Amino acid sequence: MSCPSCLTGGTSTTQPTGTTSTIHGLPTYVASPLSGDPPKAVIVLITDAFGWEFVNNRVLADRFAERGGFLVYVPDFMNGKAMSPAAITLMDNLTTPAPSWLSAIVNKPIWLADCIFTAHPSYITLPSEASNLTIPTSVIVGSSDTVLKHPQALEMQRILERKGGEAGGVECEMVILEGAKHGFAIRTHPDDEVEMEMALRAEDQALAWFGKWLIDGSGADTNGVEG
């Protein structure tokens, strides 16, 4: 299920540099460190409604691989039924003057994951879905998000900030980025400097979180989920 805000934004003009393969029976885009060095950890990127072939998702995977030294998988979790990127142009023209991310992750093999990062999550049931997280989770959302509205975002932020202090709790964080809208982390207009800067903020937060949990204090076999 997608909202109108899930269909707006821009399309990257950057050419992806990764490869495609079939992993565990799923078509998968694979981004590896350009240096050729062994990857520091594995990230599984769960895409937005536009799926594993959408150029923005592939370019983001390339950047995680290049900047963080990670091996990044972008599987086709939508079984070939992703939305066409043409909808972005159509919706932008109309407006100019997905299951929730947690449900998608819960239905995937996240017992292999050491941490989660997600940007502008949709259709979160509060407080239960935030309270029930058992994996270190980092979230970024815009103050102008029309799906996870500001009062809900503040409630979720309070829940996540408390989790680290609870008995048996896990460390979580949530950033509310002033002025950012739904989709800002992935569907940016390449010629909009403000949008690109906001997307970079999300990218930096993701890489810092993955570095903390997959590299700095991790074992040899570590995996992250980005959604």
PDB file of C-alpha atoms in Angstrom:
ATOM      1  CA  MET A   1       0.000   0.000   0.000  1.00  0.00           C
ATOM      2  CA  SER A   2       1.481   3.345  -1.051  1.00  0.00           C
ATOM      3  CA  CYS A   3       0.452   6.898  -0.235  1.00  0.00           C
ATOM      4  CA  PRO A   4       0.558   9.836  -2.691  1.00  0.00           C
ATOM      5  CA  SER A   5       3.820  11.014  -1.096  1.00  0.00           C
ATOM      6  CA  CYS A   6       5.358   7.600  -1.866  1.00  0.00           C
ATOM      7  CA  LEU A   7       4.953   8.369  -5.582  1.00  0.00           C
ATOM      8  CA  THR A   8       6.643  11.769  -5.680  1.00  0.00           C
ATOM      9  CA  GLY A   9      10.259  12.835  -5.950  1.00  0.00           C
ATOM     10  CA  GLY A  10      13.030  12.689  -8.516  1.00  0.00           C
ATOM     11  CA  THR A  11      15.000  10.111 -10.468  1.00  0.00           C
ATOM     12  CA  SER A  12      18.777   9.848 -10.286  1.00  0.00           C
ATOM     13  CA  THR A  13      20.855  10.566 -13.378  1.00  0.00           C
ATOM     14  CA  THR A  14      23.789   8.536 -12.018  1.00  0.00           C
ATOM     15  CA  GLN A  15      24.635   5.238 -13.715  1.00  0.00           C
ATOM     16  CA  PRO A  16      24.668   2.235 -11.336  1.00  0.00           C
ATOM     17  CA  THR A  17      27.974   0.345 -11.225  1.00  0.00           C
ATOM     18  CA  GLY A  18      26.944  -2.958  -9.623  1.00  0.00           C
ATOM     19  CA  THR A  19      25.954  -6.318 -11.042  1.00  0.00           C
ATOM     20  CA  THR A  20      22.866  -8.534 -10.951  1.00  0.00           C
ATOM     21  CA  SER A  21      22.653 -12.075  -9.692  1.00  0.00           C
ATOM     22  CA  THR A  22      20.212 -14.613  -8.266  1.00  0.00           C
ATOM     23  CA  ILE A  23      20.601 -15.074  -4.521  1.00  0.00           C
ATOM     24  CA  HIS A  24      18.416 -17.491  -2.565  1.00  0.00           C
ATOM     25  CA  GLY A  25      16.137 -17.650  -5.599  1.00  0.00           C
ATOM     26  CA  LEU A  26      15.600 -13.885  -5.842  1.00  0.00           C
ATOM     27  CA  PRO A  27      16.889 -11.560  -8.584  1.00  0.00           C
ATOM     28  CA  THR A  28      19.316  -9.287  -6.743  1.00  0.00           C
ATOM     29  CA  TYR A  29      21.338  -6.171  -7.479  1.00  0.00           C
ATOM     30  CA  VAL A  30      24.804  -6.483  -5.950  1.00  0.00           C
ATOM     31  CA  ALA A  31      27.032  -3.520  -5.082  1.00  0.00           C
ATOM     32  CA  SER A  32      30.594  -4.234  -3.962  1.00  0.00           C
ATOM     33  CA  PRO A  33      33.403  -1.959  -2.738  1.00  0.00           C
ATOM     34  CA  LEU A  34      35.060  -0.419  -5.802  1.00  0.00           C
ATOM     35  CA  SER A  35      38.451  -0.788  -4.155  1.00  0.00           C
ATOM     36  CA  GLY A  36      38.242  -4.556  -4.529  1.00  0.00           C
ATOM     37  CA  ASP A  37      38.951  -4.965  -0.813  1.00  0.00           C
ATOM     38  CA  PRO A  38      36.997  -7.611   1.115  1.00  0.00           C
ATOM     39  CA  PRO A  39      33.675  -6.118   2.308  1.00  0.00           C
ATOM     40  CA  LYS A  40      33.437  -5.124   5.955  1.00  0.00           C
ATOM     41  CA  ALA A  41      29.892  -6.460   6.315  1.00  0.00           C
ATOM     42  CA  VAL A  42      26.725  -7.207   4.344  1.00  0.00           C
ATOM     43  CA  ILE A  43      23.744  -4.850   4.005  1.00  0.00           C
ATOM     44  CA  VAL A  44      20.368  -5.954   2.636  1.00  0.00           C
ATOM     45  CA  LEU A  45      18.486  -2.965   1.205  1.00  0.00           C
ATOM     46  CA  ILE A  46      14.694  -3.320   1.303  1.00  0.00           C
ATOM     47  CA  THR A  47      13.466  -0.872  -1.322  1.00  0.00           C
ATOM     48  CA  ASP A  48      10.594   1.540  -1.609  1.00  0.00           C
ATOM     49  CA  ALA A  49       7.589   0.782  -3.843  1.00  0.00           C
ATOM     50  CA  PHE A  50       9.713   1.100  -7.002  1.00  0.00           C
ATOM     51  CA  GLY A  51      11.693  -2.038  -6.321  1.00  0.00           C
ATOM     52  CA  TRP A  52      15.107  -3.493  -6.983  1.00  0.00           C
ATOM     53  CA  GLU A  53      15.438  -2.187 -10.566  1.00  0.00           C
ATOM     54  CA  PHE A  54      14.750   1.473  -9.688  1.00  0.00           C
ATOM     55  CA  VAL A  55      17.911   3.447 -10.424  1.00  0.00           C
ATOM     56  CA  ASN A  56      17.754   5.436  -7.156  1.00  0.00           C
ATOM     57  CA  ASN A  57      17.794   2.256  -5.080  1.00  0.00           C
ATOM     58  CA  ARG A  58      20.744   0.872  -7.037  1.00  0.00           C
ATOM     59  CA  VAL A  59      22.697   4.128  -6.791  1.00  0.00           C
ATOM     60  CA  LEU A  60      22.102   4.209  -3.023  1.00  0.00           C
ATOM     61  CA  ALA A  61      23.428   0.652  -2.777  1.00  0.00           C
ATOM     62  CA  ASP A  62      26.502   1.714  -4.769  1.00  0.00           C
ATOM     63  CA  ARG A  63      27.115   4.609  -2.372  1.00  0.00           C
ATOM     64  CA  PHE A  64      26.859   2.386   0.697  1.00  0.00           C
ATOM     65  CA  ALA A  65      29.350   0.026  -0.927  1.00  0.00           C
ATOM     66  CA  GLU A  66      31.733   2.795  -1.992  1.00  0.00           C
ATOM     67  CA  ARG A  67      31.616   4.990   1.114  1.00  0.00           C
ATOM     68  CA  GLY A  68      31.263   2.284   3.760  1.00  0.00           C
ATOM     69  CA  GLY A  69      33.115  -0.642   2.212  1.00  0.00           C
ATOM     70  CA  PHE A  70      30.020  -2.870   2.442  1.00  0.00           C
ATOM     71  CA  LEU A  71      28.656  -5.613   0.229  1.00  0.00           C
ATOM     72  CA  VAL A  72      25.083  -4.504  -0.515  1.00  0.00           C
ATOM     73  CA  TYR A  73      22.259  -6.744  -1.753  1.00  0.00           C
ATOM     74  CA  VAL A  74      19.056  -5.281  -3.229  1.00  0.00           C
ATOM     75  CA  PRO A  75      16.741  -8.297  -3.670  1.00  0.00           C
ATOM     76  CA  ASP A  76      13.463  -8.335  -5.583  1.00  0.00           C
ATOM     77  CA  PHE A  77      11.254  -8.830  -2.527  1.00  0.00           C
ATOM     78  CA  MET A  78       8.254  -7.720  -4.637  1.00  0.00           C
ATOM     79  CA  ASN A  79       8.340 -10.717  -6.980  1.00  0.00           C
ATOM     80  CA  GLY A  80       8.476  -8.561 -10.104  1.00  0.00           C
ATOM     81  CA  LYS A  81       5.473  -6.446  -9.093  1.00  0.00           C
ATOM     82  CA  ALA A  82       7.234  -3.179  -8.239  1.00  0.00           C
ATOM     83  CA  MET A  83       5.676   0.098  -9.311  1.00  0.00           C
ATOM     84  CA  SER A  84       6.896   1.743 -12.515  1.00  0.00           C
ATOM     85  CA  PRO A  85       9.137   4.809 -11.978  1.00  0.00           C
ATOM     86  CA  ALA A  86       6.954   6.550 -14.586  1.00  0.00           C
ATOM     87  CA  ALA A  87       4.519   7.136 -11.720  1.00  0.00           C
ATOM     88  CA  ILE A  88       6.984   9.592 -10.174  1.00  0.00           C
ATOM     89  CA  THR A  89       6.896  11.904 -13.186  1.00  0.00           C
ATOM     90  CA  LEU A  90       3.117  11.602 -13.414  1.00  0.00           C
ATOM     91  CA  MET A  91       2.576  12.394  -9.733  1.00  0.00           C
ATOM     92  CA  ASP A  92       5.072  15.269  -9.803  1.00  0.00           C
ATOM     93  CA  ASN A  93       3.181  16.788 -12.724  1.00  0.00           C
ATOM     94  CA  LEU A  94      -0.125  16.366 -10.919  1.00  0.00           C
ATOM     95  CA  THR A  95       1.075  17.880  -7.640  1.00  0.00           C
ATOM     96  CA  THR A  96       3.378  20.724  -8.788  1.00  0.00           C
ATOM     97  CA  PRO A  97       2.475  24.708  -8.051  1.00  0.00           C
ATOM     98  CA  ALA A  98       4.072   0.207   0.773  1.00  0.00           C
ATOM     99  CA  PRO A  99       3.073  -2.629   3.757  1.00  0.00           C
ATOM    100  CA  SER A 100       4.877  -0.757   6.505  1.00  0.00           C
ATOM    101  CA  TRP A 101       8.671  -1.072   6.496  1.00  0.00           C
ATOM    102  CA  LEU A 102       8.501  -2.977   9.755  1.00  0.00           C
ATOM    103  CA  SER A 103       5.967  -5.500   8.438  1.00  0.00           C
ATOM    104  CA  ALA A 104       8.167  -6.051   5.393  1.00  0.00           C
ATOM    105  CA  ILE A 105      11.215  -6.641   7.567  1.00  0.00           C
ATOM    106  CA  VAL A 106       9.405  -8.890  10.033  1.00  0.00           C
ATOM    107  CA  ASN A 107       8.355 -11.155   7.156  1.00  0.00           C
ATOM    108  CA  LYS A 108      11.964 -11.453   5.959  1.00  0.00           C
ATOM    109  CA  PRO A 109      14.836 -13.404   7.547  1.00  0.00           C
ATOM    110  CA  ILE A 110      16.005 -10.617   9.870  1.00  0.00           C
ATOM    111  CA  TRP A 111      17.299 -13.054  12.456  1.00  0.00           C
ATOM    112  CA  LEU A 112      20.465 -12.782  10.364  1.00  0.00           C
ATOM    113  CA  ALA A 113      20.592  -9.001  10.841  1.00  0.00           C
ATOM    114  CA  ASP A 114      22.644  -7.181  13.463  1.00  0.00           C
ATOM    115  CA  CYS A 115      21.059  -3.767  12.961  1.00  0.00           C
ATOM    116  CA  ILE A 116      18.423  -1.856  10.970  1.00  0.00           C
ATOM    117  CA  PHE A 117      18.326   1.586   9.376  1.00  0.00           C
ATOM    118  CA  THR A 118      15.148   3.007   7.865  1.00  0.00           C
ATOM    119  CA  ALA A 119      14.174   6.371   6.395  1.00  0.00           C
ATOM    120  CA  HIS A 120      10.636   7.826   6.395  1.00  0.00           C
ATOM    121  CA  PRO A 121       8.820   4.610   7.436  1.00  0.00           C
ATOM    122  CA  SER A 122       5.124   4.282   6.554  1.00  0.00           C
ATOM    123  CA  TYR A 123       2.010   3.033   8.347  1.00  0.00           C
ATOM    124  CA  ILE A 124       3.641   2.382  11.706  1.00  0.00           C
ATOM    125  CA  THR A 125       1.354   1.104  14.458  1.00  0.00           C
ATOM    126  CA  LEU A 126       2.328   2.905  17.646  1.00  0.00           C
ATOM    127  CA  PRO A 127       3.346   2.140  20.247  1.00  0.00           C
ATOM    128  CA  SER A 128       3.525  -1.607  19.539  1.00  0.00           C
ATOM    129  CA  GLU A 129       5.751  -1.773  16.448  1.00  0.00           C
ATOM    130  CA  ALA A 130       8.333   0.590  17.904  1.00  0.00           C
ATOM    131  CA  SER A 131       8.193  -0.969  21.374  1.00  0.00           C
ATOM    132  CA  ASN A 132       8.640  -4.498  20.019  1.00  0.00           C
ATOM    133  CA  LEU A 133      11.915  -3.836  18.186  1.00  0.00           C
ATOM    134  CA  THR A 134      14.627  -6.232  19.330  1.00  0.00           C
ATOM    135  CA  ILE A 135      17.426  -5.171  16.951  1.00  0.00           C
ATOM    136  CA  PRO A 136      19.412  -1.891  17.172  1.00  0.00           C
ATOM    137  CA  THR A 137      17.448   0.428  14.892  1.00  0.00           C
ATOM    138  CA  SER A 138      18.150   3.871  13.462  1.00  0.00           C
ATOM    139  CA  VAL A 139      15.339   5.961  11.940  1.00  0.00           C
ATOM    140  CA  ILE A 140      15.271   9.277  10.112  1.00  0.00           C
ATOM    141  CA  VAL A 141      12.057  11.051   9.144  1.00  0.00           C
ATOM    142  CA  GLY A 142      11.204  14.547   7.941  1.00  0.00           C
ATOM    143  CA  SER A 143       9.317  17.064  10.053  1.00  0.00           C
ATOM    144  CA  SER A 144       7.047  17.651   7.033  1.00  0.00           C
ATOM    145  CA  ASP A 145       6.340  13.954   6.378  1.00  0.00           C
ATOM    146  CA  THR A 146       2.677  13.508   5.425  1.00  0.00           C
ATOM    147  CA  VAL A 147       2.599   9.787   6.284  1.00  0.00           C
ATOM    148  CA  LEU A 148       4.379   9.560   9.634  1.00  0.00           C
ATOM    149  CA  LYS A 149       3.102  12.928  10.770  1.00  0.00           C
ATOM    150  CA  HIS A 150       5.061  15.049  13.226  1.00  0.00           C
ATOM    151  CA  PRO A 151       3.081  14.127  16.401  1.00  0.00           C
ATOM    152  CA  GLN A 152       3.482  10.413  15.569  1.00  0.00           C
ATOM    153  CA  ALA A 153       7.169  10.925  14.810  1.00  0.00           C
ATOM    154  CA  LEU A 154       7.690  12.565  18.204  1.00  0.00           C
ATOM    155  CA  GLU A 155       5.882   9.670  19.923  1.00  0.00           C
ATOM    156  CA  MET A 156       8.010   7.122  18.075  1.00  0.00           C
ATOM    157  CA  GLN A 157      11.167   9.079  18.902  1.00  0.00           C
ATOM    158  CA  ARG A 158      10.314   9.014  22.622  1.00  0.00           C
ATOM    159  CA  ILE A 159       9.665   5.255  22.507  1.00  0.00           C
ATOM    160  CA  LEU A 160      12.946   4.511  20.744  1.00  0.00           C
ATOM    161  CA  GLU A 161      14.984   6.771  23.012  1.00  0.00           C
ATOM    162  CA  ARG A 162      13.610   4.915  26.068  1.00  0.00           C
ATOM    163  CA  LYS A 163      14.441   1.449  24.730  1.00  0.00           C
ATOM    164  CA  GLY A 164      18.154   1.660  25.475  1.00  0.00           C
ATOM    165  CA  GLY A 165      17.497   2.345  29.144  1.00  0.00           C
ATOM    166  CA  GLU A 166      15.075  -0.534  29.629  1.00  0.00           C
ATOM    167  CA  ALA A 167      16.116  -3.831  31.150  1.00  0.00           C
ATOM    168  CA  GLY A 168      17.045  -6.045  28.228  1.00  0.00           C
ATOM    169  CA  GLY A 169      16.424  -3.138  25.856  1.00  0.00           C
ATOM    170  CA  VAL A 170      18.286  -2.365  22.652  1.00  0.00           C
ATOM    171  CA  GLU A 171      19.870   0.878  21.563  1.00  0.00           C
ATOM    172  CA  CYS A 172      17.797   2.822  19.038  1.00  0.00           C
ATOM    173  CA  GLU A 173      17.876   6.345  17.656  1.00  0.00           C
ATOM    174  CA  MET A 174      15.524   8.552  15.662  1.00  0.00           C
ATOM    175  CA  VAL A 175      16.284  11.834  13.925  1.00  0.00           C
ATOM    176  CA  ILE A 176      13.536  14.212  12.804  1.00  0.00           C
ATOM    177  CA  LEU A 177      14.987  16.311   9.987  1.00  0.00           C
ATOM    178  CA  GLU A 178      13.547  19.798   9.834  1.00  0.00           C
ATOM    179  CA  GLY A 179      11.752  20.594   6.571  1.00  0.00           C
ATOM    180  CA  ALA A 180      12.237  17.170   4.979  1.00  0.00           C
ATOM    181  CA  LYS A 181       9.288  15.466   3.276  1.00  0.00           C
ATOM    182  CA  HIS A 182       8.313  11.825   2.794  1.00  0.00           C
ATOM    183  CA  GLY A 183      10.719  10.069   0.414  1.00  0.00           C
ATOM    184  CA  PHE A 184      13.543  12.584   0.863  1.00  0.00           C
ATOM    185  CA  ALA A 185      16.220   9.924   1.413  1.00  0.00           C
ATOM    186  CA  ILE A 186      15.787   8.140  -1.918  1.00  0.00           C
ATOM    187  CA  ARG A 187      13.629  10.046  -4.443  1.00  0.00           C
ATOM    188  CA  THR A 188      15.525  13.319  -4.754  1.00  0.00           C
ATOM    189  CA  HIS A 189      15.564  15.679  -7.723  1.00  0.00           C
ATOM    190  CA  PRO A 190      19.249  15.722  -8.798  1.00  0.00           C
ATOM    191  CA  ASP A 191      19.154  19.467  -9.522  1.00  0.00           C
ATOM    192  CA  ASP A 192      17.706  20.414  -6.120  1.00  0.00           C
ATOM    193  CA  GLU A 193      20.608  21.170  -3.760  1.00  0.00           C
ATOM    194  CA  VAL A 194      18.428  21.230  -0.648  1.00  0.00           C
ATOM    195  CA  GLU A 195      16.908  17.829  -1.418  1.00  0.00           C
ATOM    196  CA  MET A 196      20.311  16.352  -2.209  1.00  0.00           C
ATOM    197  CA  GLU A 197      21.720  17.668   1.082  1.00  0.00           C
ATOM    198  CA  MET A 198      18.840  16.094   3.024  1.00  0.00           C
ATOM    199  CA  ALA A 199      19.383  12.772   1.256  1.00  0.00           C
ATOM    200  CA  LEU A 200      23.078  12.975   2.158  1.00  0.00           C
ATOM    201  CA  ARG A 201      22.133  13.495   5.824  1.00  0.00           C
ATOM    202  CA  ALA A 202      20.167  10.239   5.721  1.00  0.00           C
ATOM    203  CA  GLU A 203      23.004   8.446   3.940  1.00  0.00           C
ATOM    204  CA  ASP A 204      25.532   9.670   6.533  1.00  0.00           C
ATOM    205  CA  GLN A 205      23.287   8.510   9.380  1.00  0.00           C
ATOM    206  CA  ALA A 206      22.893   5.068   7.807  1.00  0.00           C
ATOM    207  CA  LEU A 207      26.624   4.628   7.254  1.00  0.00           C
ATOM    208  CA  ALA A 208      27.415   5.771  10.802  1.00  0.00           C
ATOM    209  CA  TRP A 209      24.897   3.276  12.220  1.00  0.00           C
ATOM    210  CA  PHE A 210      26.160   0.411  10.074  1.00  0.00           C
ATOM    211  CA  GLY A 211      29.736   1.317  10.990  1.00  0.00           C
ATOM    212  CA  LYS A 212      28.893   1.274  14.681  1.00  0.00           C
ATOM    213  CA  TRP A 213      27.116  -2.080  14.711  1.00  0.00           C
ATOM    214  CA  LEU A 214      28.695  -3.943  11.802  1.00  0.00           C
ATOM    215  CA  ILE A 215      32.332  -2.817  12.103  1.00  0.00           C
ATOM    216  CA  ASP A 216      33.312  -1.075  15.340  1.00  0.00           C
ATOM    217  CA  GLY A 217      31.890  -3.563  17.820  1.00  0.00           C
ATOM    218  CA  SER A 218      31.024  -6.551  15.676  1.00  0.00           C
ATOM    219  CA  GLY A 219      32.122 -10.060  14.960  1.00  0.00           C
ATOM    220  CA  ALA A 220      33.360 -11.367  11.620  1.00  0.00           C
ATOM    221  CA  ASP A 221      29.949 -12.186  10.127  1.00  0.00           C
ATOM    222  CA  THR A 222      27.622  -9.222  10.356  1.00  0.00           C
ATOM    223  CA  ASN A 223      24.608  -8.052   8.409  1.00  0.00           C
ATOM    224  CA  GLY A 224      22.498  -4.925   8.299  1.00  0.00           C
ATOM    225  CA  VAL A 225      19.059  -4.153   6.916  1.00  0.00           C
ATOM    226  CA  GLU A 226      18.211  -0.870   5.206  1.00  0.00           C
ATOM    227  CA  GLY A 227      14.589  -0.082   4.480  1.00  0.00           C
TER     228      GLY A 227
END
